[in-house]
Coordinates of C-alpha atoms in Angstrom, one line a residue:
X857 CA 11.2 51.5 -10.3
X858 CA 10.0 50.5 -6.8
X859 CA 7.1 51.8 -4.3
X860 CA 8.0 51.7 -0.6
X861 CA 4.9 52.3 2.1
X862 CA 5.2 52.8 5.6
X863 CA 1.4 53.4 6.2
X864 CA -1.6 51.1 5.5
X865 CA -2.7 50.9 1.8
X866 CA -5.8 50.6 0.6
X867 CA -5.5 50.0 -3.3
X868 CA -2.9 49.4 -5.8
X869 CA 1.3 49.3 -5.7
X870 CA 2.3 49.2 -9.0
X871 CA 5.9 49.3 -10.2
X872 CA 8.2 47.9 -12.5
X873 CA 10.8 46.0 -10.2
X874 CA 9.4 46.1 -6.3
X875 CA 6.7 47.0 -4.0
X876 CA 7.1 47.2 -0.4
X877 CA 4.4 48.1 2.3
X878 CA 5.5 47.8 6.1
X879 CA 1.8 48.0 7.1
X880 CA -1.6 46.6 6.4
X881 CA -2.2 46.5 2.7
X882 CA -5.9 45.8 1.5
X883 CA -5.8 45.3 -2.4
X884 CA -3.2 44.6 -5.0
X885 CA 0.5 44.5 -5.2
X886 CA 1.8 44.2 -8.6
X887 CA 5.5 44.4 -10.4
X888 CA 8.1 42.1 -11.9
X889 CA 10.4 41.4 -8.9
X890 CA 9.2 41.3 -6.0
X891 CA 6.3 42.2 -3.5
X892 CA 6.8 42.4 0.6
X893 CA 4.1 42.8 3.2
X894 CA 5.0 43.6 6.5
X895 CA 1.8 43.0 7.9
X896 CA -1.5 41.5 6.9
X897 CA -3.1 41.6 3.3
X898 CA -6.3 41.2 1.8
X899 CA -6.1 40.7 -1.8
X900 CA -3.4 40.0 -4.1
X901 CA 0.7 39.9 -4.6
X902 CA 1.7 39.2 -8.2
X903 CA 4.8 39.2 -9.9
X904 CA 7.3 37.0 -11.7
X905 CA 10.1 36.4 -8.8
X906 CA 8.8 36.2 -5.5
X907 CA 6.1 37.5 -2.9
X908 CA 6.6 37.8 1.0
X909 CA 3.4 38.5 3.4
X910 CA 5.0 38.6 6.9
X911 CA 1.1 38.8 8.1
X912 CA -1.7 36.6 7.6
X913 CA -2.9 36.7 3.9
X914 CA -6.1 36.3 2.8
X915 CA -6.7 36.4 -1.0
X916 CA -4.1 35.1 -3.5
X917 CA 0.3 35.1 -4.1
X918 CA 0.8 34.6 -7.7
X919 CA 4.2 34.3 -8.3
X920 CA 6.7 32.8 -11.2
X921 CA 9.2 31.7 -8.5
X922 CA 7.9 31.2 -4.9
X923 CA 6.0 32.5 -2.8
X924 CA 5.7 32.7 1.5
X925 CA 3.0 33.7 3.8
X926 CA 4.7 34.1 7.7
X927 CA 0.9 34.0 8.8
X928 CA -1.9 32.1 8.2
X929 CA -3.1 31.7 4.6
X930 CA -7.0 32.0 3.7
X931 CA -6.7 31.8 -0.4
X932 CA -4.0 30.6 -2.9
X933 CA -0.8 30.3 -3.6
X934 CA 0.8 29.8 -7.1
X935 CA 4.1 29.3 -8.2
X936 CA 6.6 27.4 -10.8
X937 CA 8.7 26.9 -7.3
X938 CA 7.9 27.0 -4.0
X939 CA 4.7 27.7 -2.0
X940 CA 5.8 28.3 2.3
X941 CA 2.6 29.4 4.6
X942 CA 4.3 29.6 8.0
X943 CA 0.8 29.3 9.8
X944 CA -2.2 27.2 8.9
X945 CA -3.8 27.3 4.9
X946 CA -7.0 27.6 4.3
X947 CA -6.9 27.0 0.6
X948 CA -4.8 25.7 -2.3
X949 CA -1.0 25.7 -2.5
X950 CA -0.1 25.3 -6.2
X951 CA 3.7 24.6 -6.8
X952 CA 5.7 23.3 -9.8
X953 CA 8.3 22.2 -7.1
X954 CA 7.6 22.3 -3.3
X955 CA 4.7 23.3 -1.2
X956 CA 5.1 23.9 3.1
X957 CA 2.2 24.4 5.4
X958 CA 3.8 24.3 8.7
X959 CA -0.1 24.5 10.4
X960 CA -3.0 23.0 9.8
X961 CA -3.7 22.4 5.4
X962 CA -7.5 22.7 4.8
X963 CA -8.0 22.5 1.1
X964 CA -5.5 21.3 -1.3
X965 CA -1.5 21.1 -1.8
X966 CA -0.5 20.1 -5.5
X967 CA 3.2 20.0 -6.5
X968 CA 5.6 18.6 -8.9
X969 CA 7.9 16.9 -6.0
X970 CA 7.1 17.4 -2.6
X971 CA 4.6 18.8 -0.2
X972 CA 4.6 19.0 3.7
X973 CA 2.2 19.9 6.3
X974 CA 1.7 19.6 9.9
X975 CA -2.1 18.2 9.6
X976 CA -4.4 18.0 6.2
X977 CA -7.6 17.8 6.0
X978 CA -7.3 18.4 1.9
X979 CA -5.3 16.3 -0.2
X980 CA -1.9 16.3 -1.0
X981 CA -0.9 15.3 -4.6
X982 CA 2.7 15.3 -5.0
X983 CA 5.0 13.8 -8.3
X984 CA 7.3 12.3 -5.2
X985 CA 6.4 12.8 -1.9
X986 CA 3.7 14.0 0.2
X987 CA 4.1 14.5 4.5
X988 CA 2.0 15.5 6.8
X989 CA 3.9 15.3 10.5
X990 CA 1.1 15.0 12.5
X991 CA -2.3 14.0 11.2
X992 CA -4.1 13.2 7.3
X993 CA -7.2 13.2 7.7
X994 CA -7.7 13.5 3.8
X995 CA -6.1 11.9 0.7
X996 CA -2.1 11.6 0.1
X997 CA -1.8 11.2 -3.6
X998 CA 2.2 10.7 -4.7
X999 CA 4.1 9.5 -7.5
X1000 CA 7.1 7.4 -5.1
X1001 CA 6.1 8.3 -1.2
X1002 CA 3.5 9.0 1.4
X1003 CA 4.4 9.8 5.2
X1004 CA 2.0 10.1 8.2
X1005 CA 1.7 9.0 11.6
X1006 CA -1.9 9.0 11.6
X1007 CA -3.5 8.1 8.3
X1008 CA -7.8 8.5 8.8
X1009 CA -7.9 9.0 4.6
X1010 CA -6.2 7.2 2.1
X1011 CA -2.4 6.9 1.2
X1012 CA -1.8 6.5 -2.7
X1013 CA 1.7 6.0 -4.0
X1014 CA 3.7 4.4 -6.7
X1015 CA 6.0 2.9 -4.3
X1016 CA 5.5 3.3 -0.6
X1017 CA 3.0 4.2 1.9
X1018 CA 4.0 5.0 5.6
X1019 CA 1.4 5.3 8.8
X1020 CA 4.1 4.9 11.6
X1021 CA 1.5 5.3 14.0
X1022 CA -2.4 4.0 12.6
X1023 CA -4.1 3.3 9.6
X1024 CA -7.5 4.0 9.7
X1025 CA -7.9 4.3 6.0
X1026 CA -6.2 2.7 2.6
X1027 CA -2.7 2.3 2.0
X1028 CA -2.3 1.6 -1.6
X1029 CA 1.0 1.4 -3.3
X1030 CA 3.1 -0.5 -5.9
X1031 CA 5.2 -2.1 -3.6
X1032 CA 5.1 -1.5 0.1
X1033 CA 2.5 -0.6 2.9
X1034 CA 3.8 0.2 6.5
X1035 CA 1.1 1.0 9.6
X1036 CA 2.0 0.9 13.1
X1037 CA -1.7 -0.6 13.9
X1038 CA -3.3 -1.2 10.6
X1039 CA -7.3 -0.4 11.3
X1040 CA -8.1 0.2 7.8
X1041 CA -6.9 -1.8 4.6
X1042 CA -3.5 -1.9 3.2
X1043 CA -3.1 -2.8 -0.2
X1044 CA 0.5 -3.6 -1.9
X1045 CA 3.2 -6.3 -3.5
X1046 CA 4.3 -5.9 0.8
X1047 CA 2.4 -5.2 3.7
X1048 CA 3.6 -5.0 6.7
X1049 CA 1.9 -3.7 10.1
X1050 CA 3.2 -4.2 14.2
X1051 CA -0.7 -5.2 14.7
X1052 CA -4.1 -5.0 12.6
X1053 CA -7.3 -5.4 13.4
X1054 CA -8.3 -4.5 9.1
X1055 CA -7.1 -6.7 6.4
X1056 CA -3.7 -6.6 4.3
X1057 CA -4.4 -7.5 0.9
X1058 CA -1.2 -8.2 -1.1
X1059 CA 1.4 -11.1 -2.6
X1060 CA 3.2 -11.2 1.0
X1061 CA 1.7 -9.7 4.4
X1062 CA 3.2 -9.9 8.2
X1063 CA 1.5 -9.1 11.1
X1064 CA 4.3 -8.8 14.1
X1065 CA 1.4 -9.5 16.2
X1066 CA -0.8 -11.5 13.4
X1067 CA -1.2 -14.7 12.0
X1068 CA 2.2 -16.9 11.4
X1069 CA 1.5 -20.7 10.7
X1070 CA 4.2 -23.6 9.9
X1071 CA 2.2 -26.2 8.3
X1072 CA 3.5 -30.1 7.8
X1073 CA 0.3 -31.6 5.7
X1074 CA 0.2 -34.2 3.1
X1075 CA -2.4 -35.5 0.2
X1076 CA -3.1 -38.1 -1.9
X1077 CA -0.3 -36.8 -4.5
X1078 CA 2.1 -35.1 -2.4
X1079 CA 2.3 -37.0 0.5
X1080 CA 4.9 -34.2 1.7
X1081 CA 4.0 -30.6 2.4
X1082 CA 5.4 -27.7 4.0
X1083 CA 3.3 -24.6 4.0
X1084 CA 3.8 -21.1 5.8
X1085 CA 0.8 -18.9 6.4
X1086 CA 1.4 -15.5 7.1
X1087 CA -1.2 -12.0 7.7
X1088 CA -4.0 -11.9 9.3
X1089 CA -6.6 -14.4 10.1
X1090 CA -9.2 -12.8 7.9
X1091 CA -6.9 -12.7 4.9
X1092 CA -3.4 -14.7 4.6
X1093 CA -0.6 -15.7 2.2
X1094 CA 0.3 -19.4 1.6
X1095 CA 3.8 -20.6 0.3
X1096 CA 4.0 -23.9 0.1
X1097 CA 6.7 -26.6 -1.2
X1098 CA 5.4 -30.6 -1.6
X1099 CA 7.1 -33.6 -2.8
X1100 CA 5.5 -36.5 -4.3
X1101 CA 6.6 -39.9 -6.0
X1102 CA 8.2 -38.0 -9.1
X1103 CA 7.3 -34.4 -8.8
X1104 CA 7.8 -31.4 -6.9
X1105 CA 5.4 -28.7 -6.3
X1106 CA 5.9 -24.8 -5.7
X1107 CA 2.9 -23.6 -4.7
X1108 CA 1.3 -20.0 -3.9
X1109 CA -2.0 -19.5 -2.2
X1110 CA -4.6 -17.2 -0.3
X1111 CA -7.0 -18.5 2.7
X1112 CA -9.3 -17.2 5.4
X1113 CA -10.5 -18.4 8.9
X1114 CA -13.5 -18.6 10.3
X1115 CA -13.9 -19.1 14.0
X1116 CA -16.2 -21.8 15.2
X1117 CA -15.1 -21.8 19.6
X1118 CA -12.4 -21.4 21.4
X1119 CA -10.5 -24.1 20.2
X1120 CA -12.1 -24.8 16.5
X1121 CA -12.3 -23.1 13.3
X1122 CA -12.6 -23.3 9.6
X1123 CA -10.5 -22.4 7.2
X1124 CA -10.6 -21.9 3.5
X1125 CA -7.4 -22.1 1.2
X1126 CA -6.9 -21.6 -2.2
X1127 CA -3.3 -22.6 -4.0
X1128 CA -2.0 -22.6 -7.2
X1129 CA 1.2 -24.6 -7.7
X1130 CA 3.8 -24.9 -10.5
X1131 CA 4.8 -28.8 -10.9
X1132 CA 8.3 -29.9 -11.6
X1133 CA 9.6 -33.6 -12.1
X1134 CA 12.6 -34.4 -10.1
X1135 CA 14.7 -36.4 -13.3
X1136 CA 13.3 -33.6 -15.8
X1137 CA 13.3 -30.2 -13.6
X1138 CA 13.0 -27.8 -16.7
X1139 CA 11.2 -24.6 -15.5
X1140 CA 9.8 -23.9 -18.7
X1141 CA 7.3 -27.1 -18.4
X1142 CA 3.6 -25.8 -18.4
X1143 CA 2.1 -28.3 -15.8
X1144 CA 0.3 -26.8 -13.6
X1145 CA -1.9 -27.4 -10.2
X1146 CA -5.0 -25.6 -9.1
X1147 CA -6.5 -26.5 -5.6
X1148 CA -9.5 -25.4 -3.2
X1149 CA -9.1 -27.0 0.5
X1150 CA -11.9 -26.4 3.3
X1151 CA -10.8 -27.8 6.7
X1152 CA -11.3 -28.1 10.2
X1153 CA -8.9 -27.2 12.6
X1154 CA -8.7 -27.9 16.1
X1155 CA -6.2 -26.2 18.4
X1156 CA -4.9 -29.4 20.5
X1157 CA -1.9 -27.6 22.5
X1158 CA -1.2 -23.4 22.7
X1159 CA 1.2 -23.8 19.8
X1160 CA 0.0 -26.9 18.1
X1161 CA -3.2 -27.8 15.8
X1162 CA -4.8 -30.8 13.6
X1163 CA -6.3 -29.6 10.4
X1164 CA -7.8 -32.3 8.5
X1165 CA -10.5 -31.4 5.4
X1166 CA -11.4 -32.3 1.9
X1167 CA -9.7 -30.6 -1.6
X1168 CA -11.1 -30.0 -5.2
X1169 CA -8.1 -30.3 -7.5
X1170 CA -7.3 -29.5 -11.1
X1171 CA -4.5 -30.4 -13.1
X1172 CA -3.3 -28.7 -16.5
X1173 CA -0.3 -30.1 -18.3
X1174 CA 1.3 -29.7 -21.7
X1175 CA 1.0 -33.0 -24.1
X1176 CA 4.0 -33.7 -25.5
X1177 CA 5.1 -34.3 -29.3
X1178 CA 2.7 -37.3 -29.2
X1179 CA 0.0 -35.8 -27.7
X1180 CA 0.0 -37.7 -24.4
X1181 CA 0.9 -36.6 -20.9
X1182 CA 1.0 -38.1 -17.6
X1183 CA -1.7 -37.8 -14.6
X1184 CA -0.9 -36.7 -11.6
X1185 CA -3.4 -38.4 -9.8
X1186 CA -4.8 -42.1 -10.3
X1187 CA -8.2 -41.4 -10.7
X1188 CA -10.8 -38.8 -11.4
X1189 CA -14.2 -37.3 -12.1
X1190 CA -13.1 -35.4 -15.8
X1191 CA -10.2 -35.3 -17.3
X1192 CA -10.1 -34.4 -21.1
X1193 CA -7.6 -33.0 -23.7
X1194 CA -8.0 -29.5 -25.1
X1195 CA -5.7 -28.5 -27.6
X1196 CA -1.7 -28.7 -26.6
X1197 CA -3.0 -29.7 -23.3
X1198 CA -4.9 -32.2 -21.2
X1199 CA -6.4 -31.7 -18.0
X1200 CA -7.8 -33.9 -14.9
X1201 CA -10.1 -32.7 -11.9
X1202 CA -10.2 -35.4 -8.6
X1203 CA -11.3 -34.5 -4.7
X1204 CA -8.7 -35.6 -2.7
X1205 CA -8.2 -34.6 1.0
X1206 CA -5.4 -33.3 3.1
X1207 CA -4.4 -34.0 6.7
X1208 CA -1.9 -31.3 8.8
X1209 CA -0.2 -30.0 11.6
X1210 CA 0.0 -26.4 12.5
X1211 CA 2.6 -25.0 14.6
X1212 CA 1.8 -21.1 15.4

């Protein structure tokens, strides 16, 4: 039924429901219930409810439900449940639920839905959410969430990575990057960062203390722009809105900047633009707008610059039930038809004001 020890053990507790050993126990605990340690253990706890080591516990827990080490763990811990080391872990904690490591995690924590540690230097891999209080200095792999002040590895999640403190690393996610300072890369649908001195990759990044540009520009078809720029000024988002004679354009781009002195630089901005007639605004049109801009830009006034450079332009729109369609521009160096659509290529240039 149940072996009780107030003495150490060296060997094997066997029984059918419990094991308990109030002392030092160096070898195996085994039964259905549940095993207790009231002090250290080398070796192994196995059984199909739960295993308790109030010392440190250096070997394995094996356990069909959970499994809790008030010490420090130097081994592994397995369970359909819960894994709890109340110290550091030096090893794996393998849960079908929940792992806690409220020290220092060395080596691995894999669980269905959540782990938490103080600071890991192993990965966490998590079907939900992974956090680690103080410090990763590892990977956080989850399926929705990853938490960490201090990020120095890389954050993986399906939906949302969190550095509230510094990113030293890559944030990847499906939607949404956070970083306190972003030193590292961040890479999602939404990045955002108080300050960054790495890059934010994504469809739409702010910088509190980054790159924000209100552009007023026009060109030889849409003599009309407005533009915001927004990130960093190694890597930024455009989105942009011109009018022309007939058409409207709704455009999205990405650019770079490279610093020439103090007050001028060069900056390189790629768009691509949906076109829409004002009398014939159907959404469903295929016209299309594809253009590369180089400029110059020089800072006259703290807030205020002139940016002035040449464009490479291409044009795609569908023919209609004739077989004809309109150009957007009035000349060219190619233009052609292929298949259900024609197509027209023209440098053009662009003149703008930036407000910052």
């Amino acid at each position: 039924m149940a072996n009780v020890s107030n003495k150490d053990i060296e060997g094997v507790q066997l029984s059918c429901l419990a094991n308990v050993s109030n002392c030092h126990l160096k070898g195996l605990q085994l039964t259905t219930l549940s095993n207790y340690n009231g002090s250290s253990l080398k070796g192994a706890q196995i059984c199909v409810v739960s295993n308790v080591s109030v010392g440190d516990l250096t070997g394995l827990q094996l356990a069909a439900y959970s499994n809790v080490t008030k010490g420090n763990l130097t081994g592994t811990q397995v369970s359909s449940f819960s894994n709890v080391a109340i110290g550091n872990a030096t090893g794996a904690q393998i849960s079908g639920f929940m792992n806690i490591a409220h020290g220092e995690l060395s080596v691995v924590q894999s669980a269905g839905f959540i782990n938490l540690a103080k600071t890991i230097k192993g990965p966490q891999i998590a079907g939900y959410i992974n956090i680690a209080s103080t410090e990763s200095k590892s990977a956080q792999v989850a399926g929705y969430f990853n938490y960490t002040p201090y990020s120095r590895g890389i954050q993986l999640a399906g939906f949302s990575n969190v550095a509230t403190k510094e990113n030293l690393g890559v944030q990847l996610s499906g939607f949404f990057n956070y970083a306190g300072l972003n030193s590292g890369t961040q890479l999602s649908f939404i990045n955002y960062a108080d300050s960054s001195s790495g890059i934010p990759i994504g469809f739409f990044s702010f910088v509190k203390k980054g790159y924000h540009v209100l552009e007023l520009s026009g060109t030889e078809t849409f003599p009309v722009n407005i533009a915001f720029k927004t990130g960093v000024k190694r890597f930024y988002n455009i989105f942009e809105m011109g009018f022309g004679e007939d058409d409207i354009q709704l455009g999205y781009g990405l650019g770079t900047i490279v610093s020439l002195s103090k007050r001028l630089d060069a900056s390189f901005d790629v768009t691509a633009s949906h076109i829409v007639g004002y009398r014939n605004a159907h959404w469903e049109d295929d016209r299309y707008m594809a253009r590369f801009t180089p400029s110059l830009n020089f800072q006259a006034f703290e807030r205020v610059g002139v940016a002035v450079g040449p464009s490479i332009n291409l044009y795609v729109a569908e023919t209609n039930t004739e077989g004809n369609s309109r150009n957007l521009s009035t000349y060219s160096f190619a233009s052609g038809n292929e298949g259900d659509f024609s197509y027209q290529a023209w440098i053009g240039g662009r003149l703008a004001l930036r407000f910052f």
